[in-house]
Short mmCIF file of C-alpha atoms (C1' of nucleotides) in Angstrom, two decimals:
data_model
loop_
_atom_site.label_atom_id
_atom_site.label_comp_id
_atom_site.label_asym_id
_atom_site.label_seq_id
_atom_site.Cartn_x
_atom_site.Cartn_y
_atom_site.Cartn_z
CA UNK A 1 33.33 -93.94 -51.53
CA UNK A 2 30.18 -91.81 -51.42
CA UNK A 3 26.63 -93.19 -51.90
CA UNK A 4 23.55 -91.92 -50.58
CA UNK A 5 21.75 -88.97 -52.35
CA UNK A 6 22.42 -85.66 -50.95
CA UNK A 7 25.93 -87.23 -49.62
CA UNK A 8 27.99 -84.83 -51.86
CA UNK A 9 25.89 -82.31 -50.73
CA UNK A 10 26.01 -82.06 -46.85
CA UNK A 11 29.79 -82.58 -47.10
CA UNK A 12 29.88 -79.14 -48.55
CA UNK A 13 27.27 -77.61 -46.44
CA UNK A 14 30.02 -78.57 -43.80
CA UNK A 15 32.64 -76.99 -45.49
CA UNK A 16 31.47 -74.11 -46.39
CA UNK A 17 30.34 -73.67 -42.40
CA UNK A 18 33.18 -74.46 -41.31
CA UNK A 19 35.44 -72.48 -43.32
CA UNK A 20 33.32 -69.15 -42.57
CA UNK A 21 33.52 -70.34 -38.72
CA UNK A 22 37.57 -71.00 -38.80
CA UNK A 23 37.88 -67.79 -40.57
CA UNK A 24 35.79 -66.31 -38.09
CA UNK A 25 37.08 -67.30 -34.82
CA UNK A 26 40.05 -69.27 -35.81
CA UNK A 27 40.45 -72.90 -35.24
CA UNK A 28 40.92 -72.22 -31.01
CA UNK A 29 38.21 -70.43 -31.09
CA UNK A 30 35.73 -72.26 -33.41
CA UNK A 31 32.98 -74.34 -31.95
CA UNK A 32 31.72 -77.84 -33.83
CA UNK A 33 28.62 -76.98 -32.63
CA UNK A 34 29.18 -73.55 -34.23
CA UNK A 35 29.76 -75.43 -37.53
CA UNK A 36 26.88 -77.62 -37.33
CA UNK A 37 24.33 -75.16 -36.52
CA UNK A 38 25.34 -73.26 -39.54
CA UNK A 39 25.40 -75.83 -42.10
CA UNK A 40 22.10 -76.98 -40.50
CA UNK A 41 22.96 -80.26 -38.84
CA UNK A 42 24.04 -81.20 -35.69
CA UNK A 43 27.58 -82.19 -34.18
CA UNK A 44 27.28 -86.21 -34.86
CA UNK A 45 27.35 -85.43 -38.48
CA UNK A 46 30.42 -83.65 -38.61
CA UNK A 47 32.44 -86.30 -36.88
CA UNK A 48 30.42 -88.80 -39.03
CA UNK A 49 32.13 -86.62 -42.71
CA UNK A 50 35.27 -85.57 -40.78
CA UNK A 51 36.91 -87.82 -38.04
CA UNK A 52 37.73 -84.99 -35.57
CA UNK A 53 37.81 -80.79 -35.63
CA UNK A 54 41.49 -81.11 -36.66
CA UNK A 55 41.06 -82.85 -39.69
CA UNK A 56 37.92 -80.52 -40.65
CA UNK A 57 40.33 -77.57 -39.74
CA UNK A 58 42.88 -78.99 -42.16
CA UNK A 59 40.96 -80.06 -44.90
CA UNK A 60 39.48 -76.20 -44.93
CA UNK A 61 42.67 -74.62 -44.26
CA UNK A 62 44.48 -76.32 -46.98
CA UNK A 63 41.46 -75.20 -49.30
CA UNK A 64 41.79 -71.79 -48.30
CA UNK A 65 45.33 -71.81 -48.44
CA UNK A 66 45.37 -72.40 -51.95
CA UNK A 67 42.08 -69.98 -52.91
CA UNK A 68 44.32 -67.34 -51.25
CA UNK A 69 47.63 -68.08 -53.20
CA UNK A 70 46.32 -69.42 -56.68
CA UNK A 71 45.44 -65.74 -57.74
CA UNK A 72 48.94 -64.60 -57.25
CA UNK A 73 51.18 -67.24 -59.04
CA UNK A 74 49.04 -66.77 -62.00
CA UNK A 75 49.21 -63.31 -62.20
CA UNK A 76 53.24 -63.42 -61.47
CA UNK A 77 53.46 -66.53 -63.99
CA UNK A 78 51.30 -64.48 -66.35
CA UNK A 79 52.35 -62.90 -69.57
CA UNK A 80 52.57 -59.05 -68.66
CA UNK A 81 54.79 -56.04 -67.95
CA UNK A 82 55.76 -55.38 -64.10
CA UNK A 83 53.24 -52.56 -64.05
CA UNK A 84 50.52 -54.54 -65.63
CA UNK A 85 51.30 -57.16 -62.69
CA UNK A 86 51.41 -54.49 -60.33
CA UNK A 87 48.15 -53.56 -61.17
CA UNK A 88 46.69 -56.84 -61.23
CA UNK A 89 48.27 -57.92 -58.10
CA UNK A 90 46.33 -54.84 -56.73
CA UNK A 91 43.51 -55.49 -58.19
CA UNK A 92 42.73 -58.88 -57.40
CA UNK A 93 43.93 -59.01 -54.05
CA UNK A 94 41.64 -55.86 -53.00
CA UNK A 95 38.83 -58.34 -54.95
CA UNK A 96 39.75 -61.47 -53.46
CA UNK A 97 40.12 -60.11 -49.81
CA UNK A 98 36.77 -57.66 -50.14
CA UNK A 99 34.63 -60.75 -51.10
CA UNK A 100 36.41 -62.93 -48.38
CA UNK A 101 36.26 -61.22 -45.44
CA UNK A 102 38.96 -62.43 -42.77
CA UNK A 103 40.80 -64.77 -45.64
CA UNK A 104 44.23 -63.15 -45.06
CA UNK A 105 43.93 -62.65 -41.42
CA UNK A 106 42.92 -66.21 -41.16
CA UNK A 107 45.39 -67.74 -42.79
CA UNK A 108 48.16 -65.47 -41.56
CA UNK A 109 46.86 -66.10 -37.72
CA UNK A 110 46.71 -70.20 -38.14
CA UNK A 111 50.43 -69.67 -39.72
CA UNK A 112 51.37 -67.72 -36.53
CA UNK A 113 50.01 -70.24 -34.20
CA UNK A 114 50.72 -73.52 -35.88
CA UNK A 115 54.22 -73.11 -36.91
CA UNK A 116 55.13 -76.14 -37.04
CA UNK A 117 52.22 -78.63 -38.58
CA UNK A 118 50.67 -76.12 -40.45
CA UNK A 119 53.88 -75.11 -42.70
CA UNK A 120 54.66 -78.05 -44.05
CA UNK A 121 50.28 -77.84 -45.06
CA UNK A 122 51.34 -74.65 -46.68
CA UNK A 123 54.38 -75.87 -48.36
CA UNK A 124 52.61 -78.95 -50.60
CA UNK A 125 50.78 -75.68 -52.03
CA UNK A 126 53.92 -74.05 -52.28
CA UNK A 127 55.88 -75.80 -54.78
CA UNK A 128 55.32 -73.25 -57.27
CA UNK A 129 56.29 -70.43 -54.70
CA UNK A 130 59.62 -70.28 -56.38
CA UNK A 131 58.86 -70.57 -59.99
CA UNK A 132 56.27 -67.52 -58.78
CA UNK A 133 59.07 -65.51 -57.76
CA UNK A 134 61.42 -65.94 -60.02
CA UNK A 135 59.10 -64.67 -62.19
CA UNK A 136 58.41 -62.06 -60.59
CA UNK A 137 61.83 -60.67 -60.28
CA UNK A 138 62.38 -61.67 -64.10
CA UNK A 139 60.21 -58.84 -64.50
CA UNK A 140 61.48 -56.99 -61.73
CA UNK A 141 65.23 -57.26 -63.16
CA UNK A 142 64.20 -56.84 -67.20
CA UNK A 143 62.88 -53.27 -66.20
CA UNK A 144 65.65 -52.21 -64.40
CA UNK A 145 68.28 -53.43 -67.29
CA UNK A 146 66.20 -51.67 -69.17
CA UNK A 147 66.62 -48.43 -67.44
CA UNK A 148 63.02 -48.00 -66.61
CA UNK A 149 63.23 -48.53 -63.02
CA UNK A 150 65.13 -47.34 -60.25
CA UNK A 151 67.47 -50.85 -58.65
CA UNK A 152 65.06 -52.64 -56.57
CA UNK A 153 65.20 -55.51 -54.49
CA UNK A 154 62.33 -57.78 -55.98
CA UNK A 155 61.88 -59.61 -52.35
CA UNK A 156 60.85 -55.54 -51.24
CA UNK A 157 58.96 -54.81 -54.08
CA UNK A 158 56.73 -57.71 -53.59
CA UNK A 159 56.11 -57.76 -50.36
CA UNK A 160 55.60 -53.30 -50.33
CA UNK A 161 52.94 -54.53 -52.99
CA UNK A 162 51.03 -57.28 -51.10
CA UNK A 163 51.76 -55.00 -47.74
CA UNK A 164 49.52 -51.91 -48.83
CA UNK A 165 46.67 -54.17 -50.44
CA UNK A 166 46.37 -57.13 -47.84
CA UNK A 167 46.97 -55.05 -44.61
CA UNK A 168 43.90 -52.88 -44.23
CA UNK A 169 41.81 -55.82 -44.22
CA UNK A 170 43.63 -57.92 -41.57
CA UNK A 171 43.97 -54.21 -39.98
CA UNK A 172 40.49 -53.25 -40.67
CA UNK A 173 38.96 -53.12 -37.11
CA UNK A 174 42.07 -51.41 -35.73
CA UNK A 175 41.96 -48.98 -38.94
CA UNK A 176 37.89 -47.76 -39.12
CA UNK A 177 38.96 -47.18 -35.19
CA UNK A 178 42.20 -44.98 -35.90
CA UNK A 179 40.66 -43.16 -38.81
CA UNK A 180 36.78 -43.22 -38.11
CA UNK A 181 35.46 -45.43 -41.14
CA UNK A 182 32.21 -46.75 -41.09
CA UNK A 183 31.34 -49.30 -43.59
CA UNK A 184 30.64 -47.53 -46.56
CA UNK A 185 33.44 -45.42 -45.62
CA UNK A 186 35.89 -47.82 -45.82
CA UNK A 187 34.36 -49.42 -49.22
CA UNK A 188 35.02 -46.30 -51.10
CA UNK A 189 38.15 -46.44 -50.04
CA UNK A 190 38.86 -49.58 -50.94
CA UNK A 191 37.97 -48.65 -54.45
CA UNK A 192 40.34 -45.49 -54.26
CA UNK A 193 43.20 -47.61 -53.59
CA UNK A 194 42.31 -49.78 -56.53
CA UNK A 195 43.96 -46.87 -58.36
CA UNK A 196 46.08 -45.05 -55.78
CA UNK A 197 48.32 -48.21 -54.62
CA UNK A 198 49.68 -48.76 -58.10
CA UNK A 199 50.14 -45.29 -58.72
CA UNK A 200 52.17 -45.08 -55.40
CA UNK A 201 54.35 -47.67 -56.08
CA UNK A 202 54.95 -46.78 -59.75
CA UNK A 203 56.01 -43.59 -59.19
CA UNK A 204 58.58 -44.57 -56.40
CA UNK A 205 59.95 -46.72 -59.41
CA UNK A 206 59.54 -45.28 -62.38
CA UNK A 207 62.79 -43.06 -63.71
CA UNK A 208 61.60 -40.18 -64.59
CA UNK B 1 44.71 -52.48 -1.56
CA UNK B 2 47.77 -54.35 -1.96
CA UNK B 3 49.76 -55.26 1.51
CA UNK B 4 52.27 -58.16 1.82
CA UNK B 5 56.01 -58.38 0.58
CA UNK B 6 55.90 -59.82 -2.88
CA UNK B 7 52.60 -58.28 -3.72
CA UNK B 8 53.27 -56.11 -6.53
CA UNK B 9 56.16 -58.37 -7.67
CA UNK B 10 53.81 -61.44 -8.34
CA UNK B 11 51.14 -59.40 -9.95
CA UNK B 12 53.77 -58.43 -12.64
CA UNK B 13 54.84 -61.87 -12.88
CA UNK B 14 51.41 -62.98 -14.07
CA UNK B 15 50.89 -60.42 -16.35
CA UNK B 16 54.28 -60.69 -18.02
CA UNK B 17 53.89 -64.20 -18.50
CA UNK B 18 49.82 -63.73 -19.26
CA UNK B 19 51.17 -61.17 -22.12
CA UNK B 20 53.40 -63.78 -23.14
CA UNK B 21 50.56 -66.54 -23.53
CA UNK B 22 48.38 -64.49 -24.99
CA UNK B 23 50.27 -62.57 -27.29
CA UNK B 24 51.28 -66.54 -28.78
CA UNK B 25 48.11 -68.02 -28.78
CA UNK B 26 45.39 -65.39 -28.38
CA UNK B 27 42.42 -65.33 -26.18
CA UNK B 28 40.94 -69.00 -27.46
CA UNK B 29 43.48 -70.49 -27.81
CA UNK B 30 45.62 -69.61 -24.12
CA UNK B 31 45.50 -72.09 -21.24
CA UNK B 32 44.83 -70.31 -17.53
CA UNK B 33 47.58 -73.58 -16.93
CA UNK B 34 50.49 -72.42 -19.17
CA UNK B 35 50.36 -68.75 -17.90
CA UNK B 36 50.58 -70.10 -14.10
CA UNK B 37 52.94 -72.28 -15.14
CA UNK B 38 55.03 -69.80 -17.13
CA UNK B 39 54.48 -67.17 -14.15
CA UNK B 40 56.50 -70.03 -11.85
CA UNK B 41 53.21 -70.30 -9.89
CA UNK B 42 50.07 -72.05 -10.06
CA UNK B 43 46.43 -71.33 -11.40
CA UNK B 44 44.74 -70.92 -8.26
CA UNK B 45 46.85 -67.51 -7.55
CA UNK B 46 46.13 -66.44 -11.72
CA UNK B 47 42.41 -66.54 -9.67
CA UNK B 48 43.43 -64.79 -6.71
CA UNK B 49 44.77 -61.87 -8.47
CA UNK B 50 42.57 -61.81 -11.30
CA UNK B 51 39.03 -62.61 -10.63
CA UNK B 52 39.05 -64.89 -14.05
CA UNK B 53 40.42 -65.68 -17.33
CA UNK B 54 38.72 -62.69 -19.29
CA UNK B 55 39.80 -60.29 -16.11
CA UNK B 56 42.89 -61.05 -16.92
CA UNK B 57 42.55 -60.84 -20.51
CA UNK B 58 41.34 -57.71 -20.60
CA UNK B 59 43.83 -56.45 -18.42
CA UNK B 60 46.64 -57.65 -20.96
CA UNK B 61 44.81 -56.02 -24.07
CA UNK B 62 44.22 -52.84 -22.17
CA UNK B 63 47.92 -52.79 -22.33
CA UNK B 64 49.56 -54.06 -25.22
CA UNK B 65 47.02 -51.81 -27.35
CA UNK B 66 48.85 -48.84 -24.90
CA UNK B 67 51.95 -50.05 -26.01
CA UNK B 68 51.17 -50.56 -29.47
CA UNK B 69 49.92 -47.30 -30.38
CA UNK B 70 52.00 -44.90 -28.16
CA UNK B 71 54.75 -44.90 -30.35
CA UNK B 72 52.55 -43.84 -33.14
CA UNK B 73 51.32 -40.98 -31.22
CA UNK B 74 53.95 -39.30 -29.80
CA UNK B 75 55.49 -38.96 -32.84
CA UNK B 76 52.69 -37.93 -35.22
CA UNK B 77 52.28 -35.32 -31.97
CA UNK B 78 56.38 -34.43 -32.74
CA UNK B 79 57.66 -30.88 -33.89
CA UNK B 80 59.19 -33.16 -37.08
CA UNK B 81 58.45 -32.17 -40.68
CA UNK B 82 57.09 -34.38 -42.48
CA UNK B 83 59.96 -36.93 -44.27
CA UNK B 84 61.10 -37.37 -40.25
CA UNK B 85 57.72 -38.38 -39.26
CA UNK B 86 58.24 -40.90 -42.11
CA UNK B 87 61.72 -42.31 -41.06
CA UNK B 88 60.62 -42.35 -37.27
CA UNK B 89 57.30 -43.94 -38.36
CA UNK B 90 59.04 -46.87 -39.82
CA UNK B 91 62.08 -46.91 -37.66
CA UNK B 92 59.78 -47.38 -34.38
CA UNK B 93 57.64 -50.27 -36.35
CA UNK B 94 59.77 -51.81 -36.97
CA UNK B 95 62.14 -52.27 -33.42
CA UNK B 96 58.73 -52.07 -31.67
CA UNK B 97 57.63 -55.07 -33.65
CA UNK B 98 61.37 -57.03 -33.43
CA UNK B 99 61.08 -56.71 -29.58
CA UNK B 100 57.71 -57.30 -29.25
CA UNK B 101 57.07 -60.47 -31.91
CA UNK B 102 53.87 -60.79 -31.91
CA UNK B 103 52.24 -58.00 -30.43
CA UNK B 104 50.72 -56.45 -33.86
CA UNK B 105 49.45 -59.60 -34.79
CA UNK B 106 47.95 -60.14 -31.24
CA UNK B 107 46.14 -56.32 -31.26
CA UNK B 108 44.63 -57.36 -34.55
CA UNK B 109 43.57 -60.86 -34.41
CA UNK B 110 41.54 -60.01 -31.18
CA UNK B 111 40.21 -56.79 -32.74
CA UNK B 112 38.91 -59.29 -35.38
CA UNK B 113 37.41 -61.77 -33.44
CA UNK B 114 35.77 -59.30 -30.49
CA UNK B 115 34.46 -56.94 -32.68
CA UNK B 116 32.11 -55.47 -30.23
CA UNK B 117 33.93 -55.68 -26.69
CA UNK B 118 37.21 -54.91 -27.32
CA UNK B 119 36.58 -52.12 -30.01
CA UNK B 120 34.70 -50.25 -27.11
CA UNK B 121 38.16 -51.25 -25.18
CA UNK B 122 40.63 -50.00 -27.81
CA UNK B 123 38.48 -46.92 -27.57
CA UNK B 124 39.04 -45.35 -24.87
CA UNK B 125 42.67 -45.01 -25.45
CA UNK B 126 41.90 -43.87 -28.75
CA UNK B 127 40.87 -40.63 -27.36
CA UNK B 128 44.19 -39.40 -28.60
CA UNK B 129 43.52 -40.88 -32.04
CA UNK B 130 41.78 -37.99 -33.99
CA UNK B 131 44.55 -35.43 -32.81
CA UNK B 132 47.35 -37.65 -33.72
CA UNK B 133 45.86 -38.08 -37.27
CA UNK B 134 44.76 -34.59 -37.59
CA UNK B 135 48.83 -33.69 -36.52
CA UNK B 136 50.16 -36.34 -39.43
CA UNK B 137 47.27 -34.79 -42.11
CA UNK B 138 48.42 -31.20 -41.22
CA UNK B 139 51.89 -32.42 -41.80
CA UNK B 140 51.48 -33.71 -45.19
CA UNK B 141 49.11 -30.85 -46.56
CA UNK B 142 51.81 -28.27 -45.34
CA UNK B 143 54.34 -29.92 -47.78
CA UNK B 144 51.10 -30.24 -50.17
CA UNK B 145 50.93 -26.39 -49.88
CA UNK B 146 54.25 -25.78 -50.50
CA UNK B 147 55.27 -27.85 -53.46
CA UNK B 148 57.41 -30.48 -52.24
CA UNK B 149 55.24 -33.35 -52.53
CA UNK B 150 52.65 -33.92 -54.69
CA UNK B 151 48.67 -34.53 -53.57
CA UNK B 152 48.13 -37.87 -52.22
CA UNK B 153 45.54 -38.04 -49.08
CA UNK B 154 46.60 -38.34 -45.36
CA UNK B 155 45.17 -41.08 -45.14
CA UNK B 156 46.33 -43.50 -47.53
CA UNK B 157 49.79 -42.20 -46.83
CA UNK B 158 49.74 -43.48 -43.10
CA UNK B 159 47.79 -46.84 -44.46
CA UNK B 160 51.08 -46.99 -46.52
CA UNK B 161 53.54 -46.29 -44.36
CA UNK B 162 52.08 -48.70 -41.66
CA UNK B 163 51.35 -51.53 -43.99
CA UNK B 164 54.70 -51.54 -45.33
CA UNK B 165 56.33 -51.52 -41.80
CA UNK B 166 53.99 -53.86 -39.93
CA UNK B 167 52.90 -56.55 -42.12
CA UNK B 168 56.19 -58.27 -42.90
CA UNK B 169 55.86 -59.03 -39.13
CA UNK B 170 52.38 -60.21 -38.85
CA UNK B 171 52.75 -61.99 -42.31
CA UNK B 172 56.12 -63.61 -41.21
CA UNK B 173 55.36 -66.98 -41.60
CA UNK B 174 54.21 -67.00 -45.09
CA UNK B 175 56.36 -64.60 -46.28
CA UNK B 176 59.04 -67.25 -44.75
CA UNK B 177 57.28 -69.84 -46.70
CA UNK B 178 56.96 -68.13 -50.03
CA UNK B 179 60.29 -66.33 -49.87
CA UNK B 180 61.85 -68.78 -47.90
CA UNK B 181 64.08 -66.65 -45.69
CA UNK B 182 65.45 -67.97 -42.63
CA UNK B 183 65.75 -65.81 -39.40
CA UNK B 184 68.63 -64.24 -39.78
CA UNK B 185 67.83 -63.55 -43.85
CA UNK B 186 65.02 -62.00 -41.86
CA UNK B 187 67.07 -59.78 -39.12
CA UNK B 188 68.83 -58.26 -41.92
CA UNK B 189 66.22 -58.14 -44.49
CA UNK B 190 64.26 -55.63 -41.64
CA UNK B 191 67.39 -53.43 -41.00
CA UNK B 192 67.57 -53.46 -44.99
CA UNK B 193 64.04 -52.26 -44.87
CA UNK B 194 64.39 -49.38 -42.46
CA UNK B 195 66.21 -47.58 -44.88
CA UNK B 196 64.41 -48.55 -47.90
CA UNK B 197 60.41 -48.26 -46.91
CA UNK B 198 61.01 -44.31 -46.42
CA UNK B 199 63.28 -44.26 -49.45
CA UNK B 200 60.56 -46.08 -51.21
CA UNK B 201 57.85 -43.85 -49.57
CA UNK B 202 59.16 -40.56 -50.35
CA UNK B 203 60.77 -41.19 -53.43
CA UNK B 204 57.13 -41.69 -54.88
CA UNK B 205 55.57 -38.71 -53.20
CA UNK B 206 58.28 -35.66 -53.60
CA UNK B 207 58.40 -33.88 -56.46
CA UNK B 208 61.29 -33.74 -58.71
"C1'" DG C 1 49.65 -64.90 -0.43
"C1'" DT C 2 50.29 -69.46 -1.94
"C1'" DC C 3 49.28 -74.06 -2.18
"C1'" DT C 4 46.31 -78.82 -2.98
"C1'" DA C 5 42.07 -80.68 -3.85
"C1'" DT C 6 37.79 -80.43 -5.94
"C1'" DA C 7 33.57 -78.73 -8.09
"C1'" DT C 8 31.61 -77.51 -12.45
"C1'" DC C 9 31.01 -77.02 -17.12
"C1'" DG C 10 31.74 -76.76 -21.95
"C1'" DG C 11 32.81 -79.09 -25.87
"C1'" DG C 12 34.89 -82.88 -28.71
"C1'" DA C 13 33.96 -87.51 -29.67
"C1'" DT C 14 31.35 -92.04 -29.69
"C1'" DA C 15 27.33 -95.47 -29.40
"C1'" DG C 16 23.41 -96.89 -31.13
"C1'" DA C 17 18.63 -96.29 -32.87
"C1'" DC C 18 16.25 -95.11 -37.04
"C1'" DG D 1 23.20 -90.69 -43.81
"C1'" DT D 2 21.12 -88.48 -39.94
"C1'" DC D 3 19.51 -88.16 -35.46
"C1'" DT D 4 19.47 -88.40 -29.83
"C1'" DA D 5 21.77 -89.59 -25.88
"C1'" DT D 6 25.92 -90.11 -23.59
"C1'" DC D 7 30.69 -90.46 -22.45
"C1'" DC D 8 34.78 -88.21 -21.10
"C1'" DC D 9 38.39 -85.07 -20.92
"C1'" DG D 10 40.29 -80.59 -20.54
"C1'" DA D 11 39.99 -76.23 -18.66
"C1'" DT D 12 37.99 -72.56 -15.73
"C1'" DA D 13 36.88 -71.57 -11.32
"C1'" DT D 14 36.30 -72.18 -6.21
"C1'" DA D 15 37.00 -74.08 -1.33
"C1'" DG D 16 39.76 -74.51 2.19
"C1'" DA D 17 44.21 -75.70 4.50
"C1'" DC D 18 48.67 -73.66 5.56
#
DNA sequence: GTCTATATCGGGATAGAC
DNA sequence: GTCTATCCCGATATAGAC
């Protein structure tokens, strides 16, 4: 279907434009010319690659979708002890979110807006949502038959997890107002609560 | 300023229905048409009474972000010890967010995209912000002091506390998707959680 | 104060040359 | 495949009658 030379090429330029302009302004507030500018074309081009801004929006919010949920099932589907996925769950979504700025909020915004047509989007990714879970709460369940947690609801755990490691970054502006962070600031923390969330939620847990 | 008979009453009409709008779709995305037309009016008077559509915006803001962090305030301000500041914490949260649907997500998402004009905004009722946190941090190194809970910083703890509370609500939709609750699995799964985030919360932090 | 009608403009989309 | 020029609609904003 693609020819020319640097065909492959400018069809990426576009999409990685227009999936830091989405995440930027959201799709309402995101300007094609926006997009072109920044992948160094103009406005033709994009409707030339992608029919209309709706189908660009879609094809990067399905792609971002995805980069922001892959991490997590395979963590959950992973091999490893609830604390080790505690950790990692931590740890990567701290990673993920610090070197995509606006991911979460971005995805969690379009969700809030688009209930309808952008669900279904979200649920072709999400076949393995449940497999994910139940995985989860396998280990979730193991740990408590074998006395070495407290009775927890896994749906609480989960989501207390992903809460305290996604949240100050959709809450970030709000946050370095409340509590005075500047940049570096709020870096060093970030790197804190590497160690601190886990910690927290282990010993809530734990039986001691 | 204001003289005839259903003055006051219309002005409050529009900015009901203008919070309403907004809150849904955020600044981009709202149409000056569906607030008239959700007002019972039409968008000529939106003009009259508010000279345009960021006028009116920033109006709305101005207040939500009141309402939003109010709550937070007075009772950081409270004579509470510290495991009641918890339990009120989350309690407010999380009717504030059931009756307001919306409203954290809104605060944030516009924080996010208007870095610079609305921060400045936010501000200025923010002039309450570094008492209120100074009031939760003396709260929690008093029980630091005297043994009952073990060193954790102020600030994390309040990260945690709001995280936990607030982002079930902004992250409703894909925590609908992935954990595919309905909305009444979600009603009861947020009374459930009253209880159980300060459980959770001070289970980790007291000492035993 | 509230309406209808209209001006104005920004931005998505298309036509057509190269 | 990429550009310039243009169309056209939707949405903000204003004018002016009542």
């Amino acid at each position: 279907m693609k020819s020319k030379q640097s065909d492959k090429n400018t069809e990426a330029l576009i999409l990685d434009a227009a999936a830091r302009v989405f995440t930027r302004n959201g799709f309402a507030g995101a300007r094609m010319e926006e997009i072109a500018s920044e992948a160094g074309i103009n406005r033709a081009l994009l409707h030339y690659y992608f029919r209309s801004k709706e189908k660009l929006f879609e094809t990067v919010f399905r792609a971002r979708f995805a980069e922001f949920v892959q991490g997590i099932a395979a963590i959950n589907l992973a091999e490893l002890s609830l604390f080790e996925k505690i950790e990692k769950l931590v740890d990567h979504q701290i990673n993920s979110n610090r070197s995509n700025p606006g991911l979460a909020h971005f995805i969690m915004h379009e969700l809030n807006c688009n209930p309808e047509s952008l669900i279904q989007l979200a649920h072709e990714n999400s076949r393995g949502f449940s497999t994910m879970f139940q995985a989860f709460s396998a280990s979730v369940n193991e740990e408590i038959t074998q006395g070495n947690i407290r009775p927890v609801k896994p749906t609480s755990l989960l989501i207390n997890i992903m809460s305290m490691s996604i949240f100050p970054f959709t809450g970030k502006p709000m946050l370095s107002q409340i509590l005075k962070m500047d940049q570096t600031t709020f870096e060093e923390f970030l790197d804190y609560r590497k160690k601190e969330i886990p910690e927290f939620i282990i010993q809530s847990i734990r039986k001691k």
